[in-house]
């Protein structure tokens, strides 16, 4: 595939994913870590559909991908004072557990009001989708709760593929395996507690 064909394909896939999200649909897409199910983080019925597809307990919140610090600040009730430095020092995708703001769909939040936010620095596809959408993008592994995480497209259960409203074609043949993100809780003093490394 030539570079020009490849870049047209990339643009078409970004457009199609954003169109589906604007219709409040659930997409199956490659994230900056593993394959994920996602929807607009501000639309409760779409979030509810993701819970149903995964058969996930409602008390387990989801991660939200954001494009930049400004979007992070929109969805965090309190922004870590050193966020710029944290992102600059980040060597792999890192999810920050913070108190969620009123801009998020309420059913996204964990029972304690927290949400996981991750700035998509390393992945061009998710970065473009989130920027075009203008809202946070729910990101949860593309599997039924309790089943193994699908690192590559071929590992996704056919039932999950069928349940998504739109399946992104970009990177379906990519066999590269990425680790799930690091997860850290932001403490009241701005310090970090590592929950998953």
mmCIF file with all atom_site columns, C-alpha atoms in Angstrom:
data_model
loop_
_atom_site.group_PDB
_atom_site.id
_atom_site.type_symbol
_atom_site.label_atom_id
_atom_site.label_alt_id
_atom_site.label_comp_id
_atom_site.label_asym_id
_atom_site.label_entity_id
_atom_site.label_seq_id
_atom_site.pdbx_PDB_ins_code
_atom_site.Cartn_x
_atom_site.Cartn_y
_atom_site.Cartn_z
_atom_site.occupancy
_atom_site.B_iso_or_equiv
_atom_site.pdbx_formal_charge
_atom_site.auth_seq_id
_atom_site.auth_comp_id
_atom_site.auth_asym_id
_atom_site.auth_atom_id
_atom_site.pdbx_PDB_model_num
ATOM 1   C CA . UNK A 1 1   ? 0.000   0.000   0.000  1.00 0.00 ? 1   UNK A CA 1
ATOM 2   C CA . UNK A 1 2   ? 1.503   3.329   -1.049 1.00 0.00 ? 2   UNK A CA 1
ATOM 3   C CA . UNK A 1 3   ? 1.925   6.155   1.452  1.00 0.00 ? 3   UNK A CA 1
ATOM 4   C CA . UNK A 1 4   ? -0.786  8.169   -0.302 1.00 0.00 ? 4   UNK A CA 1
ATOM 5   C CA . UNK A 1 5   ? -3.256  5.263   -0.281 1.00 0.00 ? 5   UNK A CA 1
ATOM 6   C CA . UNK A 1 6   ? -2.325  4.555   3.324  1.00 0.00 ? 6   UNK A CA 1
ATOM 7   C CA . UNK A 1 7   ? -2.916  8.171   4.408  1.00 0.00 ? 7   UNK A CA 1
ATOM 8   C CA . UNK A 1 8   ? -6.280  8.265   2.557  1.00 0.00 ? 8   UNK A CA 1
ATOM 9   C CA . UNK A 1 9   ? -7.304  5.027   4.291  1.00 0.00 ? 9   UNK A CA 1
ATOM 10  C CA . UNK A 1 10  ? -6.198  6.481   7.648  1.00 0.00 ? 10  UNK A CA 1
ATOM 11  C CA . UNK A 1 11  ? -8.264  9.657   7.090  1.00 0.00 ? 11  UNK A CA 1
ATOM 12  C CA . UNK A 1 12  ? -11.321 7.667   5.997  1.00 0.00 ? 12  UNK A CA 1
ATOM 13  C CA . UNK A 1 13  ? -11.109 5.507   9.120  1.00 0.00 ? 13  UNK A CA 1
ATOM 14  C CA . UNK A 1 14  ? -10.799 8.564   11.397 1.00 0.00 ? 14  UNK A CA 1
ATOM 15  C CA . UNK A 1 15  ? -13.810 10.164  9.641  1.00 0.00 ? 15  UNK A CA 1
ATOM 16  C CA . UNK A 1 16  ? -15.924 6.995   9.902  1.00 0.00 ? 16  UNK A CA 1
ATOM 17  C CA . UNK A 1 17  ? -15.100 6.514   13.601 1.00 0.00 ? 17  UNK A CA 1
ATOM 18  C CA . UNK A 1 18  ? -15.954 10.151  14.394 1.00 0.00 ? 18  UNK A CA 1
ATOM 19  C CA . UNK A 1 19  ? -19.205 9.924   12.398 1.00 0.00 ? 19  UNK A CA 1
ATOM 20  C CA . UNK A 1 20  ? -20.261 6.858   14.418 1.00 0.00 ? 20  UNK A CA 1
ATOM 21  C CA . UNK A 1 21  ? -19.357 8.580   17.709 1.00 0.00 ? 21  UNK A CA 1
ATOM 22  C CA . UNK A 1 22  ? -21.368 11.672  16.738 1.00 0.00 ? 22  UNK A CA 1
ATOM 23  C CA . UNK A 1 23  ? -24.348 9.346   16.179 1.00 0.00 ? 23  UNK A CA 1
ATOM 24  C CA . UNK A 1 24  ? -23.828 8.196   19.815 1.00 0.00 ? 24  UNK A CA 1
ATOM 25  C CA . UNK A 1 25  ? -22.702 4.754   18.641 1.00 0.00 ? 25  UNK A CA 1
ATOM 26  C CA . UNK A 1 26  ? -20.133 2.342   20.093 1.00 0.00 ? 26  UNK A CA 1
ATOM 27  C CA . UNK A 1 27  ? -16.934 1.774   18.106 1.00 0.00 ? 27  UNK A CA 1
ATOM 28  C CA . UNK A 1 28  ? -14.384 -1.037  18.226 1.00 0.00 ? 28  UNK A CA 1
ATOM 29  C CA . UNK A 1 29  ? -10.973 0.516   17.629 1.00 0.00 ? 29  UNK A CA 1
ATOM 30  C CA . UNK A 1 30  ? -7.196  0.251   18.148 1.00 0.00 ? 30  UNK A CA 1
ATOM 31  C CA . UNK A 1 31  ? -6.143  2.407   21.114 1.00 0.00 ? 31  UNK A CA 1
ATOM 32  C CA . UNK A 1 32  ? -2.683  3.545   22.179 1.00 0.00 ? 32  UNK A CA 1
ATOM 33  C CA . UNK A 1 33  ? -2.469  0.247   24.125 1.00 0.00 ? 33  UNK A CA 1
ATOM 34  C CA . UNK A 1 34  ? -4.850  -2.624  23.237 1.00 0.00 ? 34  UNK A CA 1
ATOM 35  C CA . UNK A 1 35  ? -8.025  -2.909  21.114 1.00 0.00 ? 35  UNK A CA 1
ATOM 36  C CA . UNK A 1 36  ? -10.900 -1.145  22.796 1.00 0.00 ? 36  UNK A CA 1
ATOM 37  C CA . UNK A 1 37  ? -14.603 -0.414  22.835 1.00 0.00 ? 37  UNK A CA 1
ATOM 38  C CA . UNK A 1 38  ? -15.427 3.269   22.955 1.00 0.00 ? 38  UNK A CA 1
ATOM 39  C CA . UNK A 1 39  ? -18.077 5.953   22.756 1.00 0.00 ? 39  UNK A CA 1
ATOM 40  C CA . UNK A 1 40  ? -18.496 9.646   23.469 1.00 0.00 ? 40  UNK A CA 1
ATOM 41  C CA . UNK A 1 41  ? -17.690 10.096  27.169 1.00 0.00 ? 41  UNK A CA 1
ATOM 42  C CA . UNK A 1 42  ? -20.507 12.664  27.532 1.00 0.00 ? 42  UNK A CA 1
ATOM 43  C CA . UNK A 1 43  ? -23.360 10.409  26.318 1.00 0.00 ? 43  UNK A CA 1
ATOM 44  C CA . UNK A 1 44  ? -24.871 8.180   29.060 1.00 0.00 ? 44  UNK A CA 1
ATOM 45  C CA . UNK A 1 45  ? -26.875 5.834   26.737 1.00 0.00 ? 45  UNK A CA 1
ATOM 46  C CA . UNK A 1 46  ? -23.740 5.082   24.686 1.00 0.00 ? 46  UNK A CA 1
ATOM 47  C CA . UNK A 1 47  ? -21.777 4.412   27.892 1.00 0.00 ? 47  UNK A CA 1
ATOM 48  C CA . UNK A 1 48  ? -24.591 2.089   29.005 1.00 0.00 ? 48  UNK A CA 1
ATOM 49  C CA . UNK A 1 49  ? -24.295 0.151   25.740 1.00 0.00 ? 49  UNK A CA 1
ATOM 50  C CA . UNK A 1 50  ? -20.553 -0.379  26.347 1.00 0.00 ? 50  UNK A CA 1
ATOM 51  C CA . UNK A 1 51  ? -21.344 -1.804  29.819 1.00 0.00 ? 51  UNK A CA 1
ATOM 52  C CA . UNK A 1 52  ? -23.892 -4.167  28.211 1.00 0.00 ? 52  UNK A CA 1
ATOM 53  C CA . UNK A 1 53  ? -21.498 -5.373  25.485 1.00 0.00 ? 53  UNK A CA 1
ATOM 54  C CA . UNK A 1 54  ? -18.812 -6.117  28.075 1.00 0.00 ? 54  UNK A CA 1
ATOM 55  C CA . UNK A 1 55  ? -21.267 -7.524  30.630 1.00 0.00 ? 55  UNK A CA 1
ATOM 56  C CA . UNK A 1 56  ? -19.367 -5.354  33.100 1.00 0.00 ? 56  UNK A CA 1
ATOM 57  C CA . UNK A 1 57  ? -20.567 -4.465  36.615 1.00 0.00 ? 57  UNK A CA 1
ATOM 58  C CA . UNK A 1 58  ? -21.770 -0.839  36.790 1.00 0.00 ? 58  UNK A CA 1
ATOM 59  C CA . UNK A 1 59  ? -19.485 -0.058  39.754 1.00 0.00 ? 59  UNK A CA 1
ATOM 60  C CA . UNK A 1 60  ? -16.387 -0.493  37.569 1.00 0.00 ? 60  UNK A CA 1
ATOM 61  C CA . UNK A 1 61  ? -15.717 2.813   35.806 1.00 0.00 ? 61  UNK A CA 1
ATOM 62  C CA . UNK A 1 62  ? -14.065 3.236   32.410 1.00 0.00 ? 62  UNK A CA 1
ATOM 63  C CA . UNK A 1 63  ? -10.973 5.062   31.185 1.00 0.00 ? 63  UNK A CA 1
ATOM 64  C CA . UNK A 1 64  ? -11.462 8.183   29.069 1.00 0.00 ? 64  UNK A CA 1
ATOM 65  C CA . UNK A 1 65  ? -8.958  9.158   26.383 1.00 0.00 ? 65  UNK A CA 1
ATOM 66  C CA . UNK A 1 66  ? -8.385  12.908  26.025 1.00 0.00 ? 66  UNK A CA 1
ATOM 67  C CA . UNK A 1 67  ? -6.441  14.879  23.419 1.00 0.00 ? 67  UNK A CA 1
ATOM 68  C CA . UNK A 1 68  ? -4.522  17.309  25.598 1.00 0.00 ? 68  UNK A CA 1
ATOM 69  C CA . UNK A 1 69  ? -4.199  19.047  28.954 1.00 0.00 ? 69  UNK A CA 1
ATOM 70  C CA . UNK A 1 70  ? -7.184  21.330  28.270 1.00 0.00 ? 70  UNK A CA 1
ATOM 71  C CA . UNK A 1 71  ? -9.481  18.348  27.737 1.00 0.00 ? 71  UNK A CA 1
ATOM 72  C CA . UNK A 1 72  ? -7.993  16.642  30.806 1.00 0.00 ? 72  UNK A CA 1
ATOM 73  C CA . UNK A 1 73  ? -8.865  19.767  32.814 1.00 0.00 ? 73  UNK A CA 1
ATOM 74  C CA . UNK A 1 74  ? -12.445 19.726  31.475 1.00 0.00 ? 74  UNK A CA 1
ATOM 75  C CA . UNK A 1 75  ? -13.043 16.216  32.848 1.00 0.00 ? 75  UNK A CA 1
ATOM 76  C CA . UNK A 1 76  ? -11.034 16.339  36.088 1.00 0.00 ? 76  UNK A CA 1
ATOM 77  C CA . UNK A 1 77  ? -12.610 18.008  39.127 1.00 0.00 ? 77  UNK A CA 1
ATOM 78  C CA . UNK A 1 78  ? -9.052  18.799  40.268 1.00 0.00 ? 78  UNK A CA 1
ATOM 79  C CA . UNK A 1 79  ? -6.100  18.884  37.871 1.00 0.00 ? 79  UNK A CA 1
ATOM 80  C CA . UNK A 1 80  ? -2.712  17.770  39.231 1.00 0.00 ? 80  UNK A CA 1
ATOM 81  C CA . UNK A 1 81  ? -0.625  20.966  39.543 1.00 0.00 ? 81  UNK A CA 1
ATOM 82  C CA . UNK A 1 82  ? 2.332   19.212  37.885 1.00 0.00 ? 82  UNK A CA 1
ATOM 83  C CA . UNK A 1 83  ? 0.381   17.653  34.969 1.00 0.00 ? 83  UNK A CA 1
ATOM 84  C CA . UNK A 1 84  ? 2.623   19.239  32.309 1.00 0.00 ? 84  UNK A CA 1
ATOM 85  C CA . UNK A 1 85  ? 5.725   17.712  33.924 1.00 0.00 ? 85  UNK A CA 1
ATOM 86  C CA . UNK A 1 86  ? 4.006   14.336  34.420 1.00 0.00 ? 86  UNK A CA 1
ATOM 87  C CA . UNK A 1 87  ? 3.073   14.138  30.725 1.00 0.00 ? 87  UNK A CA 1
ATOM 88  C CA . UNK A 1 88  ? 6.531   15.290  29.603 1.00 0.00 ? 88  UNK A CA 1
ATOM 89  C CA . UNK A 1 89  ? 8.190   12.556  31.704 1.00 0.00 ? 89  UNK A CA 1
ATOM 90  C CA . UNK A 1 90  ? 5.770   9.831   30.580 1.00 0.00 ? 90  UNK A CA 1
ATOM 91  C CA . UNK A 1 91  ? 7.545   6.947   28.828 1.00 0.00 ? 91  UNK A CA 1
ATOM 92  C CA . UNK A 1 92  ? 4.444   4.848   28.126 1.00 0.00 ? 92  UNK A CA 1
ATOM 93  C CA . UNK A 1 93  ? 0.673   5.397   28.126 1.00 0.00 ? 93  UNK A CA 1
ATOM 94  C CA . UNK A 1 94  ? -0.384  6.344   31.656 1.00 0.00 ? 94  UNK A CA 1
ATOM 95  C CA . UNK A 1 95  ? -3.906  6.633   33.040 1.00 0.00 ? 95  UNK A CA 1
ATOM 96  C CA . UNK A 1 96  ? -4.461  9.095   35.893 1.00 0.00 ? 96  UNK A CA 1
ATOM 97  C CA . UNK A 1 97  ? -7.250  8.356   38.391 1.00 0.00 ? 97  UNK A CA 1
ATOM 98  C CA . UNK A 1 98  ? -8.825  11.669  39.418 1.00 0.00 ? 98  UNK A CA 1
ATOM 99  C CA . UNK A 1 99  ? -12.166 12.963  40.679 1.00 0.00 ? 99  UNK A CA 1
ATOM 100 C CA . UNK A 1 100 ? -14.416 13.271  37.622 1.00 0.00 ? 100 UNK A CA 1
ATOM 101 C CA . UNK A 1 101 ? -16.186 16.490  36.647 1.00 0.00 ? 101 UNK A CA 1
ATOM 102 C CA . UNK A 1 102 ? -19.844 17.106  35.788 1.00 0.00 ? 102 UNK A CA 1
ATOM 103 C CA . UNK A 1 103 ? -18.997 17.128  32.053 1.00 0.00 ? 103 UNK A CA 1
ATOM 104 C CA . UNK A 1 104 ? -18.700 13.328  31.991 1.00 0.00 ? 104 UNK A CA 1
ATOM 105 C CA . UNK A 1 105 ? -21.612 10.916  31.637 1.00 0.00 ? 105 UNK A CA 1
ATOM 106 C CA . UNK A 1 106 ? -22.420 10.070  35.308 1.00 0.00 ? 106 UNK A CA 1
ATOM 107 C CA . UNK A 1 107 ? -22.457 6.311   34.582 1.00 0.00 ? 107 UNK A CA 1
ATOM 108 C CA . UNK A 1 108 ? -18.786 6.511   33.578 1.00 0.00 ? 108 UNK A CA 1
ATOM 109 C CA . UNK A 1 109 ? -17.635 7.314   37.085 1.00 0.00 ? 109 UNK A CA 1
ATOM 110 C CA . UNK A 1 110 ? -16.613 4.790   39.716 1.00 0.00 ? 110 UNK A CA 1
ATOM 111 C CA . UNK A 1 111 ? -18.767 4.760   42.905 1.00 0.00 ? 111 UNK A CA 1
ATOM 112 C CA . UNK A 1 112 ? -16.246 7.102   44.606 1.00 0.00 ? 112 UNK A CA 1
ATOM 113 C CA . UNK A 1 113 ? -16.684 9.670   41.804 1.00 0.00 ? 113 UNK A CA 1
ATOM 114 C CA . UNK A 1 114 ? -13.317 9.000   40.188 1.00 0.00 ? 114 UNK A CA 1
ATOM 115 C CA . UNK A 1 115 ? -12.457 8.449   36.536 1.00 0.00 ? 115 UNK A CA 1
ATOM 116 C CA . UNK A 1 116 ? -9.312  7.356   34.703 1.00 0.00 ? 116 UNK A CA 1
ATOM 117 C CA . UNK A 1 117 ? -8.053  9.951   32.192 1.00 0.00 ? 117 UNK A CA 1
ATOM 118 C CA . UNK A 1 118 ? -5.302  9.286   29.662 1.00 0.00 ? 118 UNK A CA 1
ATOM 119 C CA . UNK A 1 119 ? -3.807  11.818  27.250 1.00 0.00 ? 119 UNK A CA 1
ATOM 120 C CA . UNK A 1 120 ? -3.218  9.968   23.961 1.00 0.00 ? 120 UNK A CA 1
ATOM 121 C CA . UNK A 1 121 ? 0.280   11.212  23.224 1.00 0.00 ? 121 UNK A CA 1
ATOM 122 C CA . UNK A 1 122 ? 1.719   8.159   21.476 1.00 0.00 ? 122 UNK A CA 1
ATOM 123 C CA . UNK A 1 123 ? -1.045  7.127   19.068 1.00 0.00 ? 123 UNK A CA 1
ATOM 124 C CA . UNK A 1 124 ? -1.970  9.207   16.020 1.00 0.00 ? 124 UNK A CA 1
ATOM 125 C CA . UNK A 1 125 ? -5.286  7.436   15.336 1.00 0.00 ? 125 UNK A CA 1
ATOM 126 C CA . UNK A 1 126 ? -6.815  7.951   18.793 1.00 0.00 ? 126 UNK A CA 1
ATOM 127 C CA . UNK A 1 127 ? -5.336  11.457  18.980 1.00 0.00 ? 127 UNK A CA 1
ATOM 128 C CA . UNK A 1 128 ? -7.043  12.469  15.695 1.00 0.00 ? 128 UNK A CA 1
ATOM 129 C CA . UNK A 1 129 ? -10.377 10.830  16.614 1.00 0.00 ? 129 UNK A CA 1
ATOM 130 C CA . UNK A 1 130 ? -10.522 12.542  20.020 1.00 0.00 ? 130 UNK A CA 1
ATOM 131 C CA . UNK A 1 131 ? -9.531  15.933  18.577 1.00 0.00 ? 131 UNK A CA 1
ATOM 132 C CA . UNK A 1 132 ? -12.137 15.698  15.813 1.00 0.00 ? 132 UNK A CA 1
ATOM 133 C CA . UNK A 1 133 ? -14.835 14.499  18.208 1.00 0.00 ? 133 UNK A CA 1
ATOM 134 C CA . UNK A 1 134 ? -14.035 17.324  20.613 1.00 0.00 ? 134 UNK A CA 1
ATOM 135 C CA . UNK A 1 135 ? -15.054 15.144  23.578 1.00 0.00 ? 135 UNK A CA 1
ATOM 136 C CA . UNK A 1 136 ? -13.370 12.449  25.621 1.00 0.00 ? 136 UNK A CA 1
ATOM 137 C CA . UNK A 1 137 ? -13.471 8.930   24.179 1.00 0.00 ? 137 UNK A CA 1
ATOM 138 C CA . UNK A 1 138 ? -14.372 5.993   26.435 1.00 0.00 ? 138 UNK A CA 1
ATOM 139 C CA . UNK A 1 139 ? -11.683 3.329   26.265 1.00 0.00 ? 139 UNK A CA 1
ATOM 140 C CA . UNK A 1 140 ? -12.159 -0.141  27.708 1.00 0.00 ? 140 UNK A CA 1
ATOM 141 C CA . UNK A 1 141 ? -10.605 -3.378  26.534 1.00 0.00 ? 141 UNK A CA 1
ATOM 142 C CA . UNK A 1 142 ? -12.572 -5.127  23.767 1.00 0.00 ? 142 UNK A CA 1
ATOM 143 C CA . UNK A 1 143 ? -13.533 -8.234  25.710 1.00 0.00 ? 143 UNK A CA 1
ATOM 144 C CA . UNK A 1 144 ? -16.332 -9.619  27.855 1.00 0.00 ? 144 UNK A CA 1
ATOM 145 C CA . UNK A 1 145 ? -15.559 -8.864  31.533 1.00 0.00 ? 145 UNK A CA 1
ATOM 146 C CA . UNK A 1 146 ? -13.425 -11.618 33.030 1.00 0.00 ? 146 UNK A CA 1
ATOM 147 C CA . UNK A 1 147 ? -12.103 -12.827 29.659 1.00 0.00 ? 147 UNK A CA 1
ATOM 148 C CA . UNK A 1 148 ? -8.548  -12.135 28.419 1.00 0.00 ? 148 UNK A CA 1
ATOM 149 C CA . UNK A 1 149 ? -7.779  -8.689  26.996 1.00 0.00 ? 149 UNK A CA 1
ATOM 150 C CA . UNK A 1 150 ? -7.457  -8.597  23.197 1.00 0.00 ? 150 UNK A CA 1
ATOM 151 C CA . UNK A 1 151 ? -4.026  -7.149  22.413 1.00 0.00 ? 151 UNK A CA 1
ATOM 152 C CA . UNK A 1 152 ? -4.556  -7.593  18.658 1.00 0.00 ? 152 UNK A CA 1
ATOM 153 C CA . UNK A 1 153 ? -7.678  -7.573  16.487 1.00 0.00 ? 153 UNK A CA 1
ATOM 154 C CA . UNK A 1 154 ? -7.663  -11.322 15.725 1.00 0.00 ? 154 UNK A CA 1
ATOM 155 C CA . UNK A 1 155 ? -8.047  -12.069 19.464 1.00 0.00 ? 155 UNK A CA 1
ATOM 156 C CA . UNK A 1 156 ? -11.348 -10.165 19.817 1.00 0.00 ? 156 UNK A CA 1
ATOM 157 C CA . UNK A 1 157 ? -14.381 -12.373 20.412 1.00 0.00 ? 157 UNK A CA 1
ATOM 158 C CA . UNK A 1 158 ? -16.755 -12.451 17.404 1.00 0.00 ? 158 UNK A CA 1
ATOM 159 C CA . UNK A 1 159 ? -19.611 -11.577 19.800 1.00 0.00 ? 159 UNK A CA 1
ATOM 160 C CA . UNK A 1 160 ? -17.851 -8.313  20.741 1.00 0.00 ? 160 UNK A CA 1
ATOM 161 C CA . UNK A 1 161 ? -17.164 -7.503  17.062 1.00 0.00 ? 161 UNK A CA 1
ATOM 162 C CA . UNK A 1 162 ? -20.855 -8.072  16.191 1.00 0.00 ? 162 UNK A CA 1
ATOM 163 C CA . UNK A 1 163 ? -22.063 -5.949  19.132 1.00 0.00 ? 163 UNK A CA 1
ATOM 164 C CA . UNK A 1 164 ? -20.108 -2.819  18.106 1.00 0.00 ? 164 UNK A CA 1
ATOM 165 C CA . UNK A 1 165 ? -21.930 -0.320  15.887 1.00 0.00 ? 165 UNK A CA 1
ATOM 166 C CA . UNK A 1 166 ? -18.758 0.455   13.913 1.00 0.00 ? 166 UNK A CA 1
ATOM 167 C CA . UNK A 1 167 ? -15.584 -1.624  13.615 1.00 0.00 ? 167 UNK A CA 1
ATOM 168 C CA . UNK A 1 168 ? -12.478 0.376   12.666 1.00 0.00 ? 168 UNK A CA 1
ATOM 169 C CA . UNK A 1 169 ? -10.433 -1.284  9.888  1.00 0.00 ? 169 UNK A CA 1
ATOM 170 C CA . UNK A 1 170 ? -7.241  0.652   10.671 1.00 0.00 ? 170 UNK A CA 1
ATOM 171 C CA . UNK A 1 171 ? -4.518  -1.622  12.142 1.00 0.00 ? 171 UNK A CA 1
ATOM 172 C CA . UNK A 1 172 ? -6.635  -4.799  12.013 1.00 0.00 ? 172 UNK A CA 1
ATOM 173 C CA . UNK A 1 173 ? -3.631  -6.648  10.512 1.00 0.00 ? 173 UNK A CA 1
ATOM 174 C CA . UNK A 1 174 ? -1.140  -5.138  12.967 1.00 0.00 ? 174 UNK A CA 1
ATOM 175 C CA . UNK A 1 175 ? 0.249   -7.945  15.149 1.00 0.00 ? 175 UNK A CA 1
ATOM 176 C CA . UNK A 1 176 ? 2.219   -5.573  17.414 1.00 0.00 ? 176 UNK A CA 1
ATOM 177 C CA . UNK A 1 177 ? 1.375   -6.207  21.060 1.00 0.00 ? 177 UNK A CA 1
ATOM 178 C CA . UNK A 1 178 ? 1.302   -3.282  23.458 1.00 0.00 ? 178 UNK A CA 1
ATOM 179 C CA . UNK A 1 179 ? 1.035   -3.366  27.230 1.00 0.00 ? 179 UNK A CA 1
ATOM 180 C CA . UNK A 1 180 ? -2.095  -2.025  28.940 1.00 0.00 ? 180 UNK A CA 1
ATOM 181 C CA . UNK A 1 181 ? -1.492  1.453   30.345 1.00 0.00 ? 181 UNK A CA 1
ATOM 182 C CA . UNK A 1 182 ? 0.146   2.236   33.626 1.00 0.00 ? 182 UNK A CA 1
ATOM 183 C CA . UNK A 1 183 ? -2.510  3.356   36.127 1.00 0.00 ? 183 UNK A CA 1
ATOM 184 C CA . UNK A 1 184 ? -1.724  5.884   38.846 1.00 0.00 ? 184 UNK A CA 1
ATOM 185 C CA . UNK A 1 185 ? -3.982  7.585   41.382 1.00 0.00 ? 185 UNK A CA 1
ATOM 186 C CA . UNK A 1 186 ? -3.424  11.320  41.865 1.00 0.00 ? 186 UNK A CA 1
ATOM 187 C CA . UNK A 1 187 ? -3.247  11.982  45.610 1.00 0.00 ? 187 UNK A CA 1
ATOM 188 C CA . UNK A 1 188 ? -4.584  15.179  47.244 1.00 0.00 ? 188 UNK A CA 1
ATOM 189 C CA . UNK A 1 189 ? -1.020  16.509  47.654 1.00 0.00 ? 189 UNK A CA 1
ATOM 190 C CA . UNK A 1 190 ? -0.333  15.996  43.928 1.00 0.00 ? 190 UNK A CA 1
ATOM 191 C CA . UNK A 1 191 ? 1.701   12.837  44.565 1.00 0.00 ? 191 UNK A CA 1
ATOM 192 C CA . UNK A 1 192 ? 1.072   9.609   42.663 1.00 0.00 ? 192 UNK A CA 1
ATOM 193 C CA . UNK A 1 193 ? 0.160   6.127   43.865 1.00 0.00 ? 193 UNK A CA 1
ATOM 194 C CA . UNK A 1 194 ? 0.918   3.452   41.269 1.00 0.00 ? 194 UNK A CA 1
ATOM 195 C CA . UNK A 1 195 ? -2.038  1.037   40.972 1.00 0.00 ? 195 UNK A CA 1
ATOM 196 C CA . UNK A 1 196 ? -0.812  -0.900  37.919 1.00 0.00 ? 196 UNK A CA 1
ATOM 197 C CA . UNK A 1 197 ? 2.712   -0.706  36.477 1.00 0.00 ? 197 UNK A CA 1
#
